[in-house]
Short mmCIF file of C-alpha atoms in Angstrom, two decimals:
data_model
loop_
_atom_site.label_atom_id
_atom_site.label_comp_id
_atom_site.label_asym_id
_atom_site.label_seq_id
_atom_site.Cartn_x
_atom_site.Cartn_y
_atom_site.Cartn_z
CA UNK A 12 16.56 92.58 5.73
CA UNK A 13 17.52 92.28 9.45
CA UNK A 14 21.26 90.80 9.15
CA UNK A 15 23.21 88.48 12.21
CA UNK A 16 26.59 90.20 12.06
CA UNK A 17 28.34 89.80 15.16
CA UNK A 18 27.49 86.25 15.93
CA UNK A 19 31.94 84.92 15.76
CA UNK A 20 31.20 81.54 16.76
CA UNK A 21 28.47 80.79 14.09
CA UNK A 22 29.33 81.60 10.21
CA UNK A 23 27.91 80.38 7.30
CA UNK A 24 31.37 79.08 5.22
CA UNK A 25 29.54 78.34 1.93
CA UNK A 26 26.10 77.73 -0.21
CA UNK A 27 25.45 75.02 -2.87
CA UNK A 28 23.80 72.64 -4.29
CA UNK A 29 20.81 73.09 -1.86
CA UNK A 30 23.16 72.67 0.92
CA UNK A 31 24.93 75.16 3.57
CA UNK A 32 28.30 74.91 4.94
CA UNK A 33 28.24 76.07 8.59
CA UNK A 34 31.24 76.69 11.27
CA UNK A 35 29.28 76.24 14.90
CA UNK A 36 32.67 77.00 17.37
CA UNK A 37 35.57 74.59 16.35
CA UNK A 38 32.85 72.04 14.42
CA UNK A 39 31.75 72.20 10.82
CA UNK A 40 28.59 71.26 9.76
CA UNK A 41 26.64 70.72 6.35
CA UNK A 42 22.81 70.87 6.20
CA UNK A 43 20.47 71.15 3.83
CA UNK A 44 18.56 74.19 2.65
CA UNK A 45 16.34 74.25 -0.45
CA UNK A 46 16.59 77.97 -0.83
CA UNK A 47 20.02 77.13 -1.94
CA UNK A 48 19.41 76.58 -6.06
CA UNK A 49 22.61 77.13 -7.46
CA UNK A 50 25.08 74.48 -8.25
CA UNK A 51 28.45 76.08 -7.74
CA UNK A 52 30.68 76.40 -4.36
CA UNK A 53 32.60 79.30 -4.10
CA UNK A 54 35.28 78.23 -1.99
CA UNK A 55 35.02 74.44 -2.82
CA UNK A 56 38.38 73.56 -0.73
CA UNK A 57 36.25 74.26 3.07
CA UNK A 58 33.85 71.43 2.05
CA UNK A 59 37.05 68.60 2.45
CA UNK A 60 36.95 69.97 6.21
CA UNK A 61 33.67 69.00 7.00
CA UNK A 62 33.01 67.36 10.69
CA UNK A 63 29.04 66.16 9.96
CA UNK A 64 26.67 66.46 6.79
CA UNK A 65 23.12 65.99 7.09
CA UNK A 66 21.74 63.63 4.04
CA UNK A 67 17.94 63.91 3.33
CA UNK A 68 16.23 60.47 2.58
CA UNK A 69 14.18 60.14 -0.49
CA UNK A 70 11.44 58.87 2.06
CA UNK A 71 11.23 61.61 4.46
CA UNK A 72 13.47 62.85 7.02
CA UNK A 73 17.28 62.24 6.85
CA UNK A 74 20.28 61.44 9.37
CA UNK A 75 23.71 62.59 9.94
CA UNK A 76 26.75 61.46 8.95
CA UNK A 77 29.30 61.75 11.18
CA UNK A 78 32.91 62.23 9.55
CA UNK A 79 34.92 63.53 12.57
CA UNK A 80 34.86 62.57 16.27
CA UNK A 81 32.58 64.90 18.12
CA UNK A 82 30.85 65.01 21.15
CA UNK A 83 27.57 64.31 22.38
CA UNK A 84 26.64 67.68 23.17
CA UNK A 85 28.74 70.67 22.44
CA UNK A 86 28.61 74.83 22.68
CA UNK A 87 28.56 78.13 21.05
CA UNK A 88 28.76 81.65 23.06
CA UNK A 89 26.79 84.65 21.25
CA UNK A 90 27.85 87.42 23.27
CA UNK A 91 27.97 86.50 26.99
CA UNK A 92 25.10 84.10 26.25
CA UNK A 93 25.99 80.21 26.03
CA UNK A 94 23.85 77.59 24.44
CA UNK A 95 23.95 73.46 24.22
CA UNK A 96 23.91 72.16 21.08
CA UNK A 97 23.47 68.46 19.35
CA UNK A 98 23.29 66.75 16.34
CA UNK A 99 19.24 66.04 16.38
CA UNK A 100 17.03 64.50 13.76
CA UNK A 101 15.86 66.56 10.92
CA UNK A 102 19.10 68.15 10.64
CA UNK A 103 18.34 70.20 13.44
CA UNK A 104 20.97 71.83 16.76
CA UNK A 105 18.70 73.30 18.86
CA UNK A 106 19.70 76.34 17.99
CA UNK A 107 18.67 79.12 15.43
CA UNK A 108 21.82 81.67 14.34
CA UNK A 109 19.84 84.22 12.75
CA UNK A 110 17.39 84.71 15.87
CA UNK A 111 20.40 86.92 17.42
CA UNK A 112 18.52 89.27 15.86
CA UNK A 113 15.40 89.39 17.72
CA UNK A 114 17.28 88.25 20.63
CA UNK A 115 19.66 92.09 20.66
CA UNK A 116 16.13 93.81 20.36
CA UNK A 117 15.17 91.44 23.88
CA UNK A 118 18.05 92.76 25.60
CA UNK A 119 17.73 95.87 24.72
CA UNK A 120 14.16 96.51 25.59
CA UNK A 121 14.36 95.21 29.07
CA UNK A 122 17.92 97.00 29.63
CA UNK A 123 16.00 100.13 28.78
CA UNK A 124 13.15 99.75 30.97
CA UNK A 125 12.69 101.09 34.50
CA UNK A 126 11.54 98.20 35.88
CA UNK A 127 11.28 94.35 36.05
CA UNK A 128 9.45 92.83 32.93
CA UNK A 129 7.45 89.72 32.80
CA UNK A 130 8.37 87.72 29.03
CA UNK A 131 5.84 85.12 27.94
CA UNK A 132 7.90 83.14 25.33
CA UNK A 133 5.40 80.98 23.41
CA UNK A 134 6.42 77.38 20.99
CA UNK A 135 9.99 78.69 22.96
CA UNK A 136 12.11 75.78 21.77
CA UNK A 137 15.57 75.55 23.72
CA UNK A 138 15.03 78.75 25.13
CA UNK A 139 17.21 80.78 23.60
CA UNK A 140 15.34 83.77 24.18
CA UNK A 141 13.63 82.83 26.93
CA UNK A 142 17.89 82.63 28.36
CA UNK A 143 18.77 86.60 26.90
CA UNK A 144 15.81 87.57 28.50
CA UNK A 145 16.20 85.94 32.16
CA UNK A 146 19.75 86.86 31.66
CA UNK A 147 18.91 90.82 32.02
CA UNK A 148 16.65 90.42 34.72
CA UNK A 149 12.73 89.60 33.43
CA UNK A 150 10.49 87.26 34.91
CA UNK A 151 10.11 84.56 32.27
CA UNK A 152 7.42 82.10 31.35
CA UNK A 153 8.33 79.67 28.69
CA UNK A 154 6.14 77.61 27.01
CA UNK A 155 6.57 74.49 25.03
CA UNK A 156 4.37 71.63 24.09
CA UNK A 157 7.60 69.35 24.05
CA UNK A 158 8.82 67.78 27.17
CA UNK A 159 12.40 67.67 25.39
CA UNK A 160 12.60 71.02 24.69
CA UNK A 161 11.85 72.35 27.64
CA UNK A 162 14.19 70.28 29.69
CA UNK A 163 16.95 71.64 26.86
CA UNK A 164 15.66 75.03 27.71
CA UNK A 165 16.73 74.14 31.73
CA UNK A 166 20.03 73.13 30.54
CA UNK A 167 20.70 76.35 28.64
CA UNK A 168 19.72 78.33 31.60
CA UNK A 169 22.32 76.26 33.86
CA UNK A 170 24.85 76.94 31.61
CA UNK A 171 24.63 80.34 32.12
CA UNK A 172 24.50 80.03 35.40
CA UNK A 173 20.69 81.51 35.72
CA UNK A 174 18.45 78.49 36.51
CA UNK A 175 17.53 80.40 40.24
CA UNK A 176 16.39 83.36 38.38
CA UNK A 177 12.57 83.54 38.45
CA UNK A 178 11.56 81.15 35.28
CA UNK A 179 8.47 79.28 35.24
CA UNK A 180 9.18 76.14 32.37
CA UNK A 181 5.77 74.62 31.02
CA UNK A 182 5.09 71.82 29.06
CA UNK A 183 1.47 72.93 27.32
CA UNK A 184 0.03 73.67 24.33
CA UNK A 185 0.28 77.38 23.88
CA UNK A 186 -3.29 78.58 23.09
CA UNK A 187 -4.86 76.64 26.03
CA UNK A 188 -2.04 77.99 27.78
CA UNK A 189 -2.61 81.85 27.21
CA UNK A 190 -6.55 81.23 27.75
CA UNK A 191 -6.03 79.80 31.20
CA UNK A 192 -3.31 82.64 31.58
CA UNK A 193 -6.22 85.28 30.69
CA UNK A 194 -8.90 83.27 33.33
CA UNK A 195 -6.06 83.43 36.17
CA UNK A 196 -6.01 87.70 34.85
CA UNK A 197 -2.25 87.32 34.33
CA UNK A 198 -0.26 89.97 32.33
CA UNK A 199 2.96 90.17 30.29
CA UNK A 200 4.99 92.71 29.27
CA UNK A 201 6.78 91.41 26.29
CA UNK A 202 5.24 88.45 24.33
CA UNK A 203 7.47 86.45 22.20
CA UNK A 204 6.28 83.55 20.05
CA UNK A 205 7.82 81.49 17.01
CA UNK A 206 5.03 79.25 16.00
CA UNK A 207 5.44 75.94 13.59
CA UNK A 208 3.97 76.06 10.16
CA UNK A 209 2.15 73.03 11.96
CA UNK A 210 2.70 71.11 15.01
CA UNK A 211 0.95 68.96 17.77
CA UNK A 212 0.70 70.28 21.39
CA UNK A 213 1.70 68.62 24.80
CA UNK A 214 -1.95 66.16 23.98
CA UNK A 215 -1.78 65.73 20.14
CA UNK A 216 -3.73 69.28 19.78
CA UNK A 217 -3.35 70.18 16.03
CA UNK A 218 -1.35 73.37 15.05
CA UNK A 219 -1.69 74.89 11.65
CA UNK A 220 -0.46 78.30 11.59
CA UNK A 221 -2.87 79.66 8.98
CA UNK A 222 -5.68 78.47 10.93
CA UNK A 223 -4.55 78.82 14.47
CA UNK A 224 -2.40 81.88 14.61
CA UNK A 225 -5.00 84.39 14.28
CA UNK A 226 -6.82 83.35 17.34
CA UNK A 227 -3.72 82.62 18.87
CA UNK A 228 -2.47 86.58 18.77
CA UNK A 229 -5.64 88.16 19.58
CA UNK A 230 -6.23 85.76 22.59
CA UNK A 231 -2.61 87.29 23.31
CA UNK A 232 -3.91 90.83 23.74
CA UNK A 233 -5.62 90.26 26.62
CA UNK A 234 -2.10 89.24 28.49
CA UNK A 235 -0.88 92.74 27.61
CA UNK A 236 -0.08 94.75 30.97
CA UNK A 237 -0.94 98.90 30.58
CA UNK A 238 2.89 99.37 30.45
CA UNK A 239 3.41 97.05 27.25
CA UNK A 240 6.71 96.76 25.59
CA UNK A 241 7.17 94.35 23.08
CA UNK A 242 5.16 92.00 20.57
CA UNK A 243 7.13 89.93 18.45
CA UNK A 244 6.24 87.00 16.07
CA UNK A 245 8.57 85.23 14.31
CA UNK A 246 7.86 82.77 11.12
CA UNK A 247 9.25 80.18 8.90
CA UNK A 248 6.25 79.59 7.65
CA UNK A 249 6.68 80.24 3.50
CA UNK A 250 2.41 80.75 3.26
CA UNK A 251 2.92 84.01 5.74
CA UNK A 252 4.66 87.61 4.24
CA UNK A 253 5.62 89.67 6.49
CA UNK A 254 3.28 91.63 5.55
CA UNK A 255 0.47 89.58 6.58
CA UNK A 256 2.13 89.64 9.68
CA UNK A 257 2.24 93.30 9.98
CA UNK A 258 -1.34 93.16 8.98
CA UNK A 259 -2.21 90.69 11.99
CA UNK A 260 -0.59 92.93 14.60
CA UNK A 261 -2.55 95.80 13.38
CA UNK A 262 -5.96 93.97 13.51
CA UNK A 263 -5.06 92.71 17.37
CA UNK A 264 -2.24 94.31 18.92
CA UNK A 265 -2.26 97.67 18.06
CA UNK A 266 -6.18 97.76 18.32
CA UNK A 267 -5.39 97.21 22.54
CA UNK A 268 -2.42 99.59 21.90
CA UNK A 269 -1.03 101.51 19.55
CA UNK A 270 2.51 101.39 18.93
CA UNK A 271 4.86 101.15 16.08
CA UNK A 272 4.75 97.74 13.54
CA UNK A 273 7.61 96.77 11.43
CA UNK A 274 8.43 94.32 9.68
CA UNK A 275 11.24 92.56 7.88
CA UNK A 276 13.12 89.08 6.71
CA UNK A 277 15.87 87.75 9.12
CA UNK A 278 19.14 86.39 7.63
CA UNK A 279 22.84 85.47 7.99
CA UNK A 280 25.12 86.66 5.96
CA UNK A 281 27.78 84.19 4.24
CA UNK A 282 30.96 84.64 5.11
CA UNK A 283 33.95 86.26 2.57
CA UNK A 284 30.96 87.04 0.23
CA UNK A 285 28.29 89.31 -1.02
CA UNK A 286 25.63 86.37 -0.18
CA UNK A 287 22.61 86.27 2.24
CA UNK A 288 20.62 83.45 3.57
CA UNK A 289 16.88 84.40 4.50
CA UNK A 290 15.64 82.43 7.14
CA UNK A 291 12.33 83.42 8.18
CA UNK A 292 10.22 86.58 8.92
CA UNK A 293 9.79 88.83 12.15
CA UNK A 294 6.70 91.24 12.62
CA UNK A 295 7.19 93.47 15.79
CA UNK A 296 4.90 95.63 17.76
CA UNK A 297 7.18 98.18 20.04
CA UNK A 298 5.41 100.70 22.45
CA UNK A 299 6.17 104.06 21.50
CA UNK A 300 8.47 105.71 23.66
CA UNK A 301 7.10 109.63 24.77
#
């Protein structure tokens, strides 16, 4: 497993009772997690200090409870990178911790290349990555079929003090996105994408990742520049191993080019404690280096 261990301003303080018990800077937060099966709390004494809890409804969806003044919007530094946070609905930040991950092996491709790189970050959220990666000097395209989103993503790269860096922000759904990318003869050098387990693009297109993500990837390939350097997919999806994602980047990537696959489950470790949270699988195509 793939383990955040350097990210100081987001910890995980304690696991029970299907919930999590999270320090994000100076707040902490409680949210749900059904991985979590066990009924104890090992240090039972944080949970008095808690700022927000997220409570699931028996309907569907949930809502916070707020137990401490805090503000609006608020934010956590992972490294020199800064990101806005908020309390959203379904128990959501905007952020996700154990992503640093994928985000060091970013940095460090484009640090190590000899030129400027062109990112394509597909279902790109609040742009965390699509931030790391403008941040070390790629061209970025950033796709998202929600409007929110990508206007978060804007913020995030203000914050950093980046938003004149070359960044093209789209509101689109992603596979009619990368086929009129592939018309227009466009190439990437890195492709990132994070796809729902389902999900409705920018005009109520369907997304279901068992169906869709096939054709989705192999569409991909045809964005790849000569020089390619990265393929990554990331999934929460619980119906996809990691496996089958290696599988998939052997049947399409590595077909246009071959390069090394790996695979692995992200996590964050809890803090004080032998404990780790898996949150999701990465499958990674890397160019082979001569």
């Amino acid at each position: 497993m793939r383990c955040v261990k350097d990210f100081t301003e987001y910890q995980i303080l304690d696991m029970a009772d299907g919930m999590k018990l999270e320090k994000w800077g100076s707040l902490t937060l409680a949210r749900p997690d059904p991985q979590i099966i066990w009924p104890t709390k090992t240090f039972p004494k944080l949970w008095d200090e808690i700022d927000a809890i997220y409570h699931r409804s028996k309907t569907g969806g949930g809502s916070w409870q707020v137990l401490q003044k805090i503000p609006d919007v608020f934010e956590v530094s992972y490294h020199q990178y800064k990101f806005r946070l908020k309390l959203m609905g379904f128990k959501h930040t905007g952020l996700f911790p154990e992503q640093a991950v994928n985000w060091n092996l970013l940095e460090n491709t484009i640090q190590e290349s000899k030129r400027q790189l062109k990112v394509l970050n597909l279902f790109a959220y609040t742009g965390a990555a699509s931030v790391v990666a403008s941040y070390n000097g790629a061209m970025v395209t950033h796709v998202d079929a929600s409007k929110g989103m990508v206007e978060w993503a804007k913020e995030n790269f203000a914050v950093n003090h980046i938003q004149e860096n070359p960044v093209r922000f789209l509101v689109d759904d992603c596979l009619k996105f990368v086929k009129r990318e592939i018309r227009r003869g466009n190439k990437y050098d890195i492709i990132l994408m994070d796809p729902p387990s389902f999900g409705r693009g920018s005009k109520s297109e369907v997304w279901n990742i068992e169906k869709d993500l096939y054709e989705l990837v192999e569409a991909c390939t045809e964005l790849m520049s000569k020089d390619f350097k990265l393929f990554l997919i990331n999934s929460y999806s619980t119906g996809l191993s990691k496996t089958i994602l290696e599988d998939l980047l052997y049947i399409t990537v590595n077909k246009k080019q071959e390069g090394m696959i790996s695979s692995d489950e992200i996590g964050i470790p809890m803090k004080n404690s032998p404990y780790i949270l898996p949150c999701g699988v990465t499958a990674i195509w890397q160019k082979k280096e001569n």
